Coordinates of C-alpha atoms in Angstrom, one line a residue:
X288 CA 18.7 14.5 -176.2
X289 CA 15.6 14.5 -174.0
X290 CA 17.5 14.8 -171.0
X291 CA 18.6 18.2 -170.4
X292 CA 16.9 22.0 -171.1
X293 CA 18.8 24.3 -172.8
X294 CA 19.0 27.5 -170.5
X295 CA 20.4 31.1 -171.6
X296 CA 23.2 33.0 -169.3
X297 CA 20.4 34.7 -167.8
X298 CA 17.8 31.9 -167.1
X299 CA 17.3 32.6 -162.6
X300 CA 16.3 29.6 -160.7
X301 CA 12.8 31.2 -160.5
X302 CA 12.3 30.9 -164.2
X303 CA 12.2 26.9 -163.9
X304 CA 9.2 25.1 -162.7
X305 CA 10.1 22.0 -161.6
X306 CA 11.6 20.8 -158.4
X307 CA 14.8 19.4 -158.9
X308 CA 15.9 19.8 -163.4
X309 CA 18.1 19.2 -165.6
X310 CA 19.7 21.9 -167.7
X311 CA 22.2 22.5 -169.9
X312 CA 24.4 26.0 -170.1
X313 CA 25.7 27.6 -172.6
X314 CA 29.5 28.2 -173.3
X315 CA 31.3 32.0 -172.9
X316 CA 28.6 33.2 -170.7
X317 CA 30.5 36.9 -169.8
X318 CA 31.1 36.3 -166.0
X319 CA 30.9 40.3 -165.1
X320 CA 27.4 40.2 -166.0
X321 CA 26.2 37.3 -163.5
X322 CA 23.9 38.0 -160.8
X323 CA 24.8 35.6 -158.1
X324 CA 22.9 35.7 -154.7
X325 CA 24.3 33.6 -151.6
X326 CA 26.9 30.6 -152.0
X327 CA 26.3 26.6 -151.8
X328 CA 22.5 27.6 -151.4
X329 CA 21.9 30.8 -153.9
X330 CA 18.6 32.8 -154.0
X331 CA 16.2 32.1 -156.7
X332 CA 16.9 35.1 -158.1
X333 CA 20.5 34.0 -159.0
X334 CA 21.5 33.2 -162.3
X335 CA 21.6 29.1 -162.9
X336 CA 25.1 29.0 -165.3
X337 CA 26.1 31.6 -162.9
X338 CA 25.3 29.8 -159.6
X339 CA 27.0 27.0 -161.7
X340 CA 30.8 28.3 -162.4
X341 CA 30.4 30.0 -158.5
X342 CA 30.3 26.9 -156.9
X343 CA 33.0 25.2 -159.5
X344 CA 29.8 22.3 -161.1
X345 CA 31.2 24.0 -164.5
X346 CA 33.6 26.3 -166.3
X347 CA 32.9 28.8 -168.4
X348 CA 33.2 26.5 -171.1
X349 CA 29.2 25.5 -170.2
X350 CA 27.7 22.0 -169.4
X351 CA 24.8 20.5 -167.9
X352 CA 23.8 21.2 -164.1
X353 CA 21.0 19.7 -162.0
X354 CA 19.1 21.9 -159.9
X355 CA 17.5 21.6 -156.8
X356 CA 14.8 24.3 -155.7
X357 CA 14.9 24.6 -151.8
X358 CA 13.3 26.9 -149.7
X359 CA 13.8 30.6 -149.1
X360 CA 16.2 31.4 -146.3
X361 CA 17.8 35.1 -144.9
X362 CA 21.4 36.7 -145.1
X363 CA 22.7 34.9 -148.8
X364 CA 26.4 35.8 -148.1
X365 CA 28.5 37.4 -150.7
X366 CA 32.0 34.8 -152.1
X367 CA 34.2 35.5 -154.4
X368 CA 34.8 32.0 -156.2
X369 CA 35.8 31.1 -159.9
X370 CA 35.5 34.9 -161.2
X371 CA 32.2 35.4 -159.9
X372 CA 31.5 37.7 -156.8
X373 CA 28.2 36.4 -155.0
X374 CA 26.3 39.3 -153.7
X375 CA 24.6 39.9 -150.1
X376 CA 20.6 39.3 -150.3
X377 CA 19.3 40.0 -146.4
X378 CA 16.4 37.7 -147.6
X379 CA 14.4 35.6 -150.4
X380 CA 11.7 33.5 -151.0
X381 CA 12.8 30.6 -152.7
X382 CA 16.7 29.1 -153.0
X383 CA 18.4 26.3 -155.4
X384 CA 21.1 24.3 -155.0
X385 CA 23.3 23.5 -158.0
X386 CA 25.5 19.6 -158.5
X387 CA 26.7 17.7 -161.6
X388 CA 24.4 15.7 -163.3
X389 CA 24.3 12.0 -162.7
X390 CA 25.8 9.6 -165.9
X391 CA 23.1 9.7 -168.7
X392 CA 21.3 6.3 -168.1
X393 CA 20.3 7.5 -165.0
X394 CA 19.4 10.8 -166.1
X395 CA 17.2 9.4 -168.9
X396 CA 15.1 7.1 -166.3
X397 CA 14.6 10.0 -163.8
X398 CA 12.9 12.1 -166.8
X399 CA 10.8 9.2 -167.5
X400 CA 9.4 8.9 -164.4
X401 CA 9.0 12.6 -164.5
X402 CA 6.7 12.1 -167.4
X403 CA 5.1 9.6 -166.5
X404 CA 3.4 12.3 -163.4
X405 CA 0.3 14.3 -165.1
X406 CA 1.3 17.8 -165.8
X407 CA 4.4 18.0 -165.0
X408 CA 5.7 21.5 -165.1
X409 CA 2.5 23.4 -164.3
X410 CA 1.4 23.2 -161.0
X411 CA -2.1 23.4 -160.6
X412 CA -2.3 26.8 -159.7
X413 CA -5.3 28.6 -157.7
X414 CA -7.7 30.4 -159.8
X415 CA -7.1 33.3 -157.9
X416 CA -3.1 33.6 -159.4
X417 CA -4.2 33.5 -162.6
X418 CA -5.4 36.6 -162.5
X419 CA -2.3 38.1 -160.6
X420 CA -0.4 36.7 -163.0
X421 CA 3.6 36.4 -163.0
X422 CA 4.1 38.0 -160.2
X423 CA 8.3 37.2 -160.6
X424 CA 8.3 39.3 -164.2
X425 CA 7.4 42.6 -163.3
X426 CA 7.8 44.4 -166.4
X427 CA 5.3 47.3 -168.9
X428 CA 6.3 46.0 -172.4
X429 CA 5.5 47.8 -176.0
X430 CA 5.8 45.6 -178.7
X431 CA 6.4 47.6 -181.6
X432 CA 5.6 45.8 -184.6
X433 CA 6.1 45.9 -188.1
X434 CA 3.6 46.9 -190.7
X435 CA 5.4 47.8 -193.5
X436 CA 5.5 46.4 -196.8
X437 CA 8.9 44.7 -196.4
X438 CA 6.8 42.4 -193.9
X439 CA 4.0 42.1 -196.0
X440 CA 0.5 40.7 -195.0
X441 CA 1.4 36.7 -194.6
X442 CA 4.5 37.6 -192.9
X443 CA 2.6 40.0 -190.8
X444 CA 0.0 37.2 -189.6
X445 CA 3.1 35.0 -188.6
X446 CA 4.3 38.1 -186.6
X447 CA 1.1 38.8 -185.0
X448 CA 1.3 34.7 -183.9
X449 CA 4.7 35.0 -182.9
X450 CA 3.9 38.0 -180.3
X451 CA 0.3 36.5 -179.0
X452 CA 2.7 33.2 -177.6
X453 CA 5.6 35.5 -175.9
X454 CA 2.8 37.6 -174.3
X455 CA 1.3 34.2 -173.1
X456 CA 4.2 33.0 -171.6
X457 CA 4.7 36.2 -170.2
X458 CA 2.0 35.7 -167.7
X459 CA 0.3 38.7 -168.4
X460 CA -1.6 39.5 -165.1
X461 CA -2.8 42.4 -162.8
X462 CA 0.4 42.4 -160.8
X463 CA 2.3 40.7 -163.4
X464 CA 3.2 42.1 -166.9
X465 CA 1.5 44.5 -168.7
X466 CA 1.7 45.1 -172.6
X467 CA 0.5 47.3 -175.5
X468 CA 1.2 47.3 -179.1
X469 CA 2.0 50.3 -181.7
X470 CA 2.4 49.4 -185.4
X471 CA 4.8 51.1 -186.9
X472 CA 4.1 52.1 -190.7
X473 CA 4.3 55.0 -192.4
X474 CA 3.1 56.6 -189.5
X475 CA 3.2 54.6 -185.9
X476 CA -0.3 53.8 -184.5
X477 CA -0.6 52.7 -180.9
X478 CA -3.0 50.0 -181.1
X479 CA -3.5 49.4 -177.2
X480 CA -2.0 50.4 -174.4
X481 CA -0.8 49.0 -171.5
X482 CA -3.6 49.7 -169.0
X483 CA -6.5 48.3 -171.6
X484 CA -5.8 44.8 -171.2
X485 CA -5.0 42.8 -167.8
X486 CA -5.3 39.0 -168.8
X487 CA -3.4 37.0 -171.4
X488 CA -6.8 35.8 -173.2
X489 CA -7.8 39.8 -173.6
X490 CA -4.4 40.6 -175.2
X491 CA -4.5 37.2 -176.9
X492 CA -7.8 38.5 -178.8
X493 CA -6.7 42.4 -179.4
X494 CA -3.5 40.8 -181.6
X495 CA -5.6 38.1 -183.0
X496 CA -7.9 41.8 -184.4
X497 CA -5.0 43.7 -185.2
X498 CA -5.3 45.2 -189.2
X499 CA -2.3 45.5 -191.7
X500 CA -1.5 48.8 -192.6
X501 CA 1.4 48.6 -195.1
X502 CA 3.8 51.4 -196.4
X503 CA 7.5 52.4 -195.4
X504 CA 9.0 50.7 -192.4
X505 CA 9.6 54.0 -190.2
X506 CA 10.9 52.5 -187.1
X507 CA 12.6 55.3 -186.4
X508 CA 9.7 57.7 -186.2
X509 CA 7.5 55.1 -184.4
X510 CA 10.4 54.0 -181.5
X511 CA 10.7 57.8 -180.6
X512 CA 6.9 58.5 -180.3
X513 CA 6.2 54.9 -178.3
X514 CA 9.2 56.4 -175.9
X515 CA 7.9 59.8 -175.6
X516 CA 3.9 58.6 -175.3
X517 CA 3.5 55.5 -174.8
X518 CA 4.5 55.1 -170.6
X519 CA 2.4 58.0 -169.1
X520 CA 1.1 57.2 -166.0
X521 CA -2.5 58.1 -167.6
X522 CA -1.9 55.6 -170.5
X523 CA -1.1 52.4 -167.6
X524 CA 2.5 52.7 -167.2
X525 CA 3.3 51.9 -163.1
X526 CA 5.7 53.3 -161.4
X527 CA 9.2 52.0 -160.4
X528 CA 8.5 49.0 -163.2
X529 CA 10.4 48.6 -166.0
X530 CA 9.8 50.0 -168.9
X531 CA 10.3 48.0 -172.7
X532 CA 9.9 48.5 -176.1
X533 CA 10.4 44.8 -178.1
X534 CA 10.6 46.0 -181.9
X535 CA 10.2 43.3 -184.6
X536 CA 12.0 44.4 -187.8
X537 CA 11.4 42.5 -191.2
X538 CA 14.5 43.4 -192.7
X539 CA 15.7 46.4 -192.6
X540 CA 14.2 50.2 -191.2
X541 CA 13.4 52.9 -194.0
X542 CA 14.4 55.6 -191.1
X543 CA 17.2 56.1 -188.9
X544 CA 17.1 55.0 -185.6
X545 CA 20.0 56.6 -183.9
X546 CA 18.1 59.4 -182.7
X547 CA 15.2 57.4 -181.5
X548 CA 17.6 55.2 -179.5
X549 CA 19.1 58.1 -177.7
X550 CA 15.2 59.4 -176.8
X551 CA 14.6 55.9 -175.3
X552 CA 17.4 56.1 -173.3
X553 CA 16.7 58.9 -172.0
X554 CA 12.9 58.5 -171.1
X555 CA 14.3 55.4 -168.9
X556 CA 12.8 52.8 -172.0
X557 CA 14.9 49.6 -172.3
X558 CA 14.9 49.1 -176.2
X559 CA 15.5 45.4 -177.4
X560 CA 15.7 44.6 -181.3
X561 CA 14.1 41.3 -182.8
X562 CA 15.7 41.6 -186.4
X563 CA 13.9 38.8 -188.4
X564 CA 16.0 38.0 -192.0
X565 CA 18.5 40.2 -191.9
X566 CA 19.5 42.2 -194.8
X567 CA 21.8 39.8 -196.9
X568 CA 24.8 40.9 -198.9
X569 CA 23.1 42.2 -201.4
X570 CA 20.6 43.8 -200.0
X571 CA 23.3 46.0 -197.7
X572 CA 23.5 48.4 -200.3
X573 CA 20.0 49.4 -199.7
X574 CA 20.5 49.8 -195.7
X575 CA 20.5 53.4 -194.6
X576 CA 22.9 52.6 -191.7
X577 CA 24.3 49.4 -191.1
X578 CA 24.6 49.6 -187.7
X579 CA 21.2 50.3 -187.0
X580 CA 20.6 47.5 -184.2
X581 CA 23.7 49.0 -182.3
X582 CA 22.1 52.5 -182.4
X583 CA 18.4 51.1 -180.9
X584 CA 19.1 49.1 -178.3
X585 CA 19.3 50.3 -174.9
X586 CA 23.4 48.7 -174.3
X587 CA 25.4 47.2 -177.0
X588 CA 26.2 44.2 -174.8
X589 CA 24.2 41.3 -176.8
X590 CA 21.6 41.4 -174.3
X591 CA 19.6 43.6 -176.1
X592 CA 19.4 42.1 -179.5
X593 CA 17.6 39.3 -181.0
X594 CA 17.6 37.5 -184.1
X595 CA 15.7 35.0 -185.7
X596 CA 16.2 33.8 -189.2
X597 CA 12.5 33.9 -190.5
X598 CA 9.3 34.0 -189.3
X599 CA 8.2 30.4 -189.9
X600 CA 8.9 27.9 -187.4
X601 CA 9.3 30.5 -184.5
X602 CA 8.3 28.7 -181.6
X603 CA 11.9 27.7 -180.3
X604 CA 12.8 31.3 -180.0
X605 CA 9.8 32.0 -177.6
X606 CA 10.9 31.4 -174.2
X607 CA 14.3 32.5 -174.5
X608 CA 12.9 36.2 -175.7
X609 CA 10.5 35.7 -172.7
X610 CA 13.3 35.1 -170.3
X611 CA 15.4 38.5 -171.6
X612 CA 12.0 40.6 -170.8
X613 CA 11.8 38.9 -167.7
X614 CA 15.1 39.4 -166.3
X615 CA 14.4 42.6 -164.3
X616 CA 18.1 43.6 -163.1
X617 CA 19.7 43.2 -166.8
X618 CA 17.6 46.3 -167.7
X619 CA 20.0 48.6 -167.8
X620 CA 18.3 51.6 -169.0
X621 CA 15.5 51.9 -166.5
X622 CA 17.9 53.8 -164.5
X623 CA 18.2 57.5 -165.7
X624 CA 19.8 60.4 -164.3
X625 CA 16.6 62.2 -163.7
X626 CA 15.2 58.9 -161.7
X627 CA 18.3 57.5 -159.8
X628 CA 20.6 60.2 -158.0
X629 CA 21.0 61.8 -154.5
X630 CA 21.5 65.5 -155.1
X631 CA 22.2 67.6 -151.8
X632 CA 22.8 71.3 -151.8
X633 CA 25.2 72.7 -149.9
X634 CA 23.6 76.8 -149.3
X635 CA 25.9 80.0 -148.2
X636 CA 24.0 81.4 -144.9
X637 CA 26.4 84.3 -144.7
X638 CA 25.6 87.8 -143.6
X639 CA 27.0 89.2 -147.2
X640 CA 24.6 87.7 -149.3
X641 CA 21.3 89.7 -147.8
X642 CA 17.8 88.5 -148.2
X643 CA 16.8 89.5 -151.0
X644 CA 19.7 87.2 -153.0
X645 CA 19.4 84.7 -151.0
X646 CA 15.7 84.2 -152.4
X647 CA 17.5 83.8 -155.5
X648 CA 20.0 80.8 -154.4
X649 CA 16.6 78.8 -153.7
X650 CA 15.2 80.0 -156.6
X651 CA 18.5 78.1 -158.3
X652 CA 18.0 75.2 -155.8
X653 CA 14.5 74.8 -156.9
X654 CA 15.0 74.5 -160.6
X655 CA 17.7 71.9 -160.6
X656 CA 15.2 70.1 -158.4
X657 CA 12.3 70.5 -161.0
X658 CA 14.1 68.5 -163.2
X659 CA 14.6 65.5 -161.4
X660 CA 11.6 62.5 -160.7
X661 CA 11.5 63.0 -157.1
X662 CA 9.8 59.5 -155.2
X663 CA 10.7 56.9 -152.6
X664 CA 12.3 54.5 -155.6
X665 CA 13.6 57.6 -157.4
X666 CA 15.7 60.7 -157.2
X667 CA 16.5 62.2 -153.9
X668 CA 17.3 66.1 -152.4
X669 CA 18.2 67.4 -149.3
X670 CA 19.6 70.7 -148.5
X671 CA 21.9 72.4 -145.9
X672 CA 22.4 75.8 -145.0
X673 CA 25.9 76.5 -143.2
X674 CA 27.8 80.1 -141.6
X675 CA 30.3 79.0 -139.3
X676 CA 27.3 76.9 -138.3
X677 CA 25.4 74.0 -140.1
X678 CA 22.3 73.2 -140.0
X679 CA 20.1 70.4 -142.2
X680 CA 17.4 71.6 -143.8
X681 CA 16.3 68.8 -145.0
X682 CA 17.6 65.4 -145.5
X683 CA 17.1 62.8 -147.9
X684 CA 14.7 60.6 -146.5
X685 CA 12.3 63.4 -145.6
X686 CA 10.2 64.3 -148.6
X687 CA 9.6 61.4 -151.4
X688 CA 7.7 64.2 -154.0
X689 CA 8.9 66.9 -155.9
X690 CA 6.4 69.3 -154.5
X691 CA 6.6 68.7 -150.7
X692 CA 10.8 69.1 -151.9
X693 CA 9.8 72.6 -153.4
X694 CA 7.8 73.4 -150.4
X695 CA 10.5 72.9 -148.3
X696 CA 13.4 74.7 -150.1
X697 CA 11.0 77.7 -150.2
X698 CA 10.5 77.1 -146.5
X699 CA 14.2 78.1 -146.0
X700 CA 14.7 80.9 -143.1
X701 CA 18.3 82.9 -143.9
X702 CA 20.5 82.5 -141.3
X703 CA 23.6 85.3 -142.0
X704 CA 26.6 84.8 -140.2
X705 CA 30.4 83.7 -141.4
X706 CA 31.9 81.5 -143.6
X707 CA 33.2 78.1 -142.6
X708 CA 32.9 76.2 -146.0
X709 CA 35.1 73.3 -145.1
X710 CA 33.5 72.2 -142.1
X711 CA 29.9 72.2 -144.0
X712 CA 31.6 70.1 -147.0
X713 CA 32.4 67.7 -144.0
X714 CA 28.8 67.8 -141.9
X715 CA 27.0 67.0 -145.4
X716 CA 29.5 63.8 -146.1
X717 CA 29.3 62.8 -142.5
X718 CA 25.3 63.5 -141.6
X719 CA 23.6 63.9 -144.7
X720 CA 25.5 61.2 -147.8
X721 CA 26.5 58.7 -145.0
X722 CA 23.1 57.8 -144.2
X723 CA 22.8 57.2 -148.1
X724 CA 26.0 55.7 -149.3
X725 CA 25.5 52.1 -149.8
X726 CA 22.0 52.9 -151.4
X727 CA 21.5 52.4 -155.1
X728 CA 21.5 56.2 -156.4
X729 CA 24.3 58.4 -157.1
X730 CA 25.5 60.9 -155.4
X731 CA 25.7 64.7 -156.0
X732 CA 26.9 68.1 -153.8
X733 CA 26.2 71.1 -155.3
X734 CA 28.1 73.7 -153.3
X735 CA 26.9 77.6 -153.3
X736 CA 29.1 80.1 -151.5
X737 CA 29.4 84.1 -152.2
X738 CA 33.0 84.5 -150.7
X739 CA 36.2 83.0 -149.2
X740 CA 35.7 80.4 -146.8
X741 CA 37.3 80.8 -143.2
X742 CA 38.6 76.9 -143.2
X743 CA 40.5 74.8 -145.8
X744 CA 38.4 73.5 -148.3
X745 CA 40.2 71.1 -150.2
X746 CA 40.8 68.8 -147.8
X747 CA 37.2 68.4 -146.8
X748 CA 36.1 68.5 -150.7
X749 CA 38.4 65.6 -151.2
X750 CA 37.4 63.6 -148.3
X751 CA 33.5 63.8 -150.0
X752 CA 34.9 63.2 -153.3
X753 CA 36.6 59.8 -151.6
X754 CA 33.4 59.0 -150.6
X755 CA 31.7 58.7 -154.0
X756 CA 30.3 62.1 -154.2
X757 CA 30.7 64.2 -157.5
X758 CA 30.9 67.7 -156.6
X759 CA 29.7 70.8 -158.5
X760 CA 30.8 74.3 -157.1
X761 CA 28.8 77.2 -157.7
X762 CA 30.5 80.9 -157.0
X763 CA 28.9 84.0 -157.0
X764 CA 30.4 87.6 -156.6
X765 CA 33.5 87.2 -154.1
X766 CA 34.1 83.6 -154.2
X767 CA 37.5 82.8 -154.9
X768 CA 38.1 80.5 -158.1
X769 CA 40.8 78.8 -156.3
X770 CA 38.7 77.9 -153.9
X771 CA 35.6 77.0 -156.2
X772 CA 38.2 74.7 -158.1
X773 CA 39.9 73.1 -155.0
X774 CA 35.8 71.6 -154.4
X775 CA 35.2 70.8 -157.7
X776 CA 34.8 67.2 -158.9
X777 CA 37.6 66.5 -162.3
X778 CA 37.6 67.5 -164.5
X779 CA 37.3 70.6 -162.9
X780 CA 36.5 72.8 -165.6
X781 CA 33.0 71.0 -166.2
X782 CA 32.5 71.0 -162.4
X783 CA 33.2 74.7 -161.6
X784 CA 30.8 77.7 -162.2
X785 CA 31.1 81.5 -161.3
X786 CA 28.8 84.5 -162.0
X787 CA 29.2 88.2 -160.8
X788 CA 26.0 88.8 -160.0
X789 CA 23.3 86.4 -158.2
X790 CA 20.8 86.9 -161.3
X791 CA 23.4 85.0 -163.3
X792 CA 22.7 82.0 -161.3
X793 CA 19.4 81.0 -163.3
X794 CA 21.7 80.5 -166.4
X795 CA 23.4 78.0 -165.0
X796 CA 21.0 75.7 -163.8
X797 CA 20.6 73.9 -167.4
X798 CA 24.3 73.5 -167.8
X799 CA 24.2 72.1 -164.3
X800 CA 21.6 69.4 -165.2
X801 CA 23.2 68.4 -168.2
X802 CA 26.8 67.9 -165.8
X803 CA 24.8 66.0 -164.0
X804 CA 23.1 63.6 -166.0
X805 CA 26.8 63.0 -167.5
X806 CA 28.6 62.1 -164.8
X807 CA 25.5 59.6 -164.5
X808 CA 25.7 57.9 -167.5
X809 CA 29.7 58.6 -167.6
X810 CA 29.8 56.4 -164.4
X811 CA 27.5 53.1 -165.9
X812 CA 29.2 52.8 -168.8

């Protein structure tokens, strides 16, 4: 039984510390959710069991696999093998190899040699890493714990304990993980936040001081204000790291938590539940919703939840907690619509709109930009003004905040002139998306025109659409609605807007947000 460590789906060659080890993997591992880097030789960042059932050492059915650590190499190529479709990585630092593991007799020696080294597993590290700390688990994590009088004070200690080891094997660090901790009560308390504490021994001592403050278990209430206040920049949050909220629940909540779940979401926070005894049958009569795990956590794919039968003897379920927080591309929920689309605008130059409107159309521009967190790892805009002519504005590599983006649509000189829709539809998908399109954001053409177009339009508007670009048409005064609909993305009714008069554009821009953000999370469900 000594021979081989049990690993989760998720467990990435950089997660183990030895050179060559062997593991065991779990059974029913679902294969769509693998990340696999390379193939033979897989980056370090691949999943093990993954890496495993690629290269045909196991089935899905699970098994034990040695692994090899090798060194980092460039251009990982991308197989398809077994169900599992390796991805491209131009480079990495480290790699592993994966083979069967040799008959047990021989396994059992090899591990007592291993032992028989000093330290095995931790390398003597430099003092100077210690205080980077784990530099591979890049995360901001809340742990929300709970105060209530379901947990009582003895539980309550054994919860504080539980937390103080995953945030030590976290390798808290300055350019490692950062955590905080809000109590949730009665009424949530944010005990520390994320940018008090740098070093493991720090956080270690702040739990060790925390106070039980008893009363109802709102979860609820204290998961929606750690979303909402928790992550400001000001409070230590960094960004372009992922963002966490771990909440321990004794039992049961006394709130709801649907609505709290859907704030999370929304502020970018991946939620994960640790539900310690779980209501029995008995006690379900007392549970305000059931389902109230499903509701929380940021996708109801397993990942996200976590349970642990009581609080004594919790030391097994440590690393494998540590491991979810740690596994950077399974957060699913760090990606917004306000952080992770391209939106371009497509602007009518033409001699019947007049100055003084067209002011208003980048007015209209402006606002949907507002709403969007503009940066080099975030959203994008660019702009393009077309007549018969086109011409870029800007594109979307030239301004990474939102107010040099501002700047620049209110720089926009009026050009009048025709109408050659069509042709601009194609000039953005050609010069301004194809740059873009194998990027990680989604793409977005918002299309403003005051009258018919001189070319076909549904053709081009198709072409983009083919592409991977949702398109929104805006129509204002003499624009045709056969035209605005031949643009629009389906369904077209959601994609399509019209108003008589230019000052009716400023109505529209919430609606045009909202169609935004879901198409977003329409297309990563």
């Amino acid at each position: 039984s000594l021979a081989s460590t049990a690993i989760t789906c998720f467990t990435r060659g950089l997660d183990l510390r030895k050179e060559t080890e062997d593991v065991l993997c779990p059974a029913n591992c679902p294969l769509w959710q693998f990340y696999v880097f390379g193939d033979g030789v897989y980056a370090s960042l691949s999943s093990i069991c993954g890496a495993a059932i690629h290269s045909g050492v196991i089935t899905s059915a699970g098994g034990a696999v040695r692994v090899q650590t090798l060194p980092g190499q460039e251009n990982y190529p991308a197989v398809n093998a077994n169900g599992i479709q390796s991805q491209v990585l131009a480079r990495w630092a480290s790699s592993f190899s994966v083979t069967r593991t040799q008959n047990t007799a021989l396994e059992a020696v090899g591990r007592s040699v291993s032992t028989a080294r000093p330290s095995t597993g931790k390398r003597p590290k430099k003092p100077l890493d210690k205080k980077a700390g784990n530099k591979d688990c890049k995360a901001d994590i809340a742990f929300l714990i709970d105060g209530s009088y379901n947990i009582g004070q003895r539980r309550f200690n054994l919860q504080k304990n539980f937390v103080g080891k995953v945030a030590v094997m976290l390798g808290i660090g300055t350019e490692g993980p950062h955590v905080g901790v809000v109590q949730a009560s009665e009424h949530p308390k944010i005990e520390f936040y994320l940018k008090n504490f740098t070093a493991a021994k720090e956080v270690l001592f702040a739990i060790k001081e925390l106070v039980f403050r008893g009363g109802n278990s709102n979860t609820g209430k204290a998961l929606k204000h750690t979303a909402q206040k928790f992550f400001s920049l000001e409070n230590g949050a960094r960004k372009g790291i992922p963002k966490i909220i771990v909440v321990f629940l004794d039992g049961w909540p006394s709130d709801d938590l649907e609505e709290a779940g859907i704030v999370a979401r929304e502020f970018g926070v991946n939620v994960f539940i640790v539900s310690v005894a779980k209501p029995t049958t008995e006690e379900l009569g007392m549970v305000q919703d059931i389902g109230f795990v499903d509701k929380a956590v940021c996708r109801n794919n397993g990942f996200f939840s976590y349970q642990m039968p009581t609080w004594f003897g919790t030391t097994k379920y440590v690393k494998p907690l540590v491991q979810k927080l740690c596994s950077h591309e399974q957060m699913l929920c760090s990606k917004t619509c306000y952080n992770s689309v391209n939106i371009g605008f497509l602007v009518d130059g033409s001699s019947s709109i007049g100055d003084s409107n067209f002011r208003l159309v980048l007015e209209f521009i402006s606002n949907i930009a507002k709403a969007f967190e503009i940066s080099d790892i975030g959203s994008k805009i660019a702009a393009v003004q077309f007549t018969y002519d086109q011409r870029t504005e800007f594109s979307f590599t030239d301004y990474t905040t939102k107010e040099k983006v501002l700047s620049a649509i209110r720089n926009i000189r009026y050009m009048s002139g025709g109408t050659a829709t069509g042709d601009a539809i194609s000039f953005t998908t050609r010069n301004v998306f194809g740059p873009v399109k194998d990027g990680p954001n989604k793409n977005f053409l918002v299309v403003l025109t005051d009258g018919q177009s001189y070319d076909d339009v549904r053709g081009p508007a198709a072409a983009a659409q083919k592409a991977g670009i949702t398109v929104f048409s805006v129509g204002v005064a003499w624009a045709p609605l056969d035209d605005l609909k031949d643009m629009a993305s389906e369904p077209r009714e959601s994609h399509t807007f019209f108003t008589r008069e230019f000052t009716g554009l400023e109505q529209m821009v919430p609606d045009i947000i909202r169609g935004i953000c879901k198409d977003f999370l329409d297309s990563k469900q």
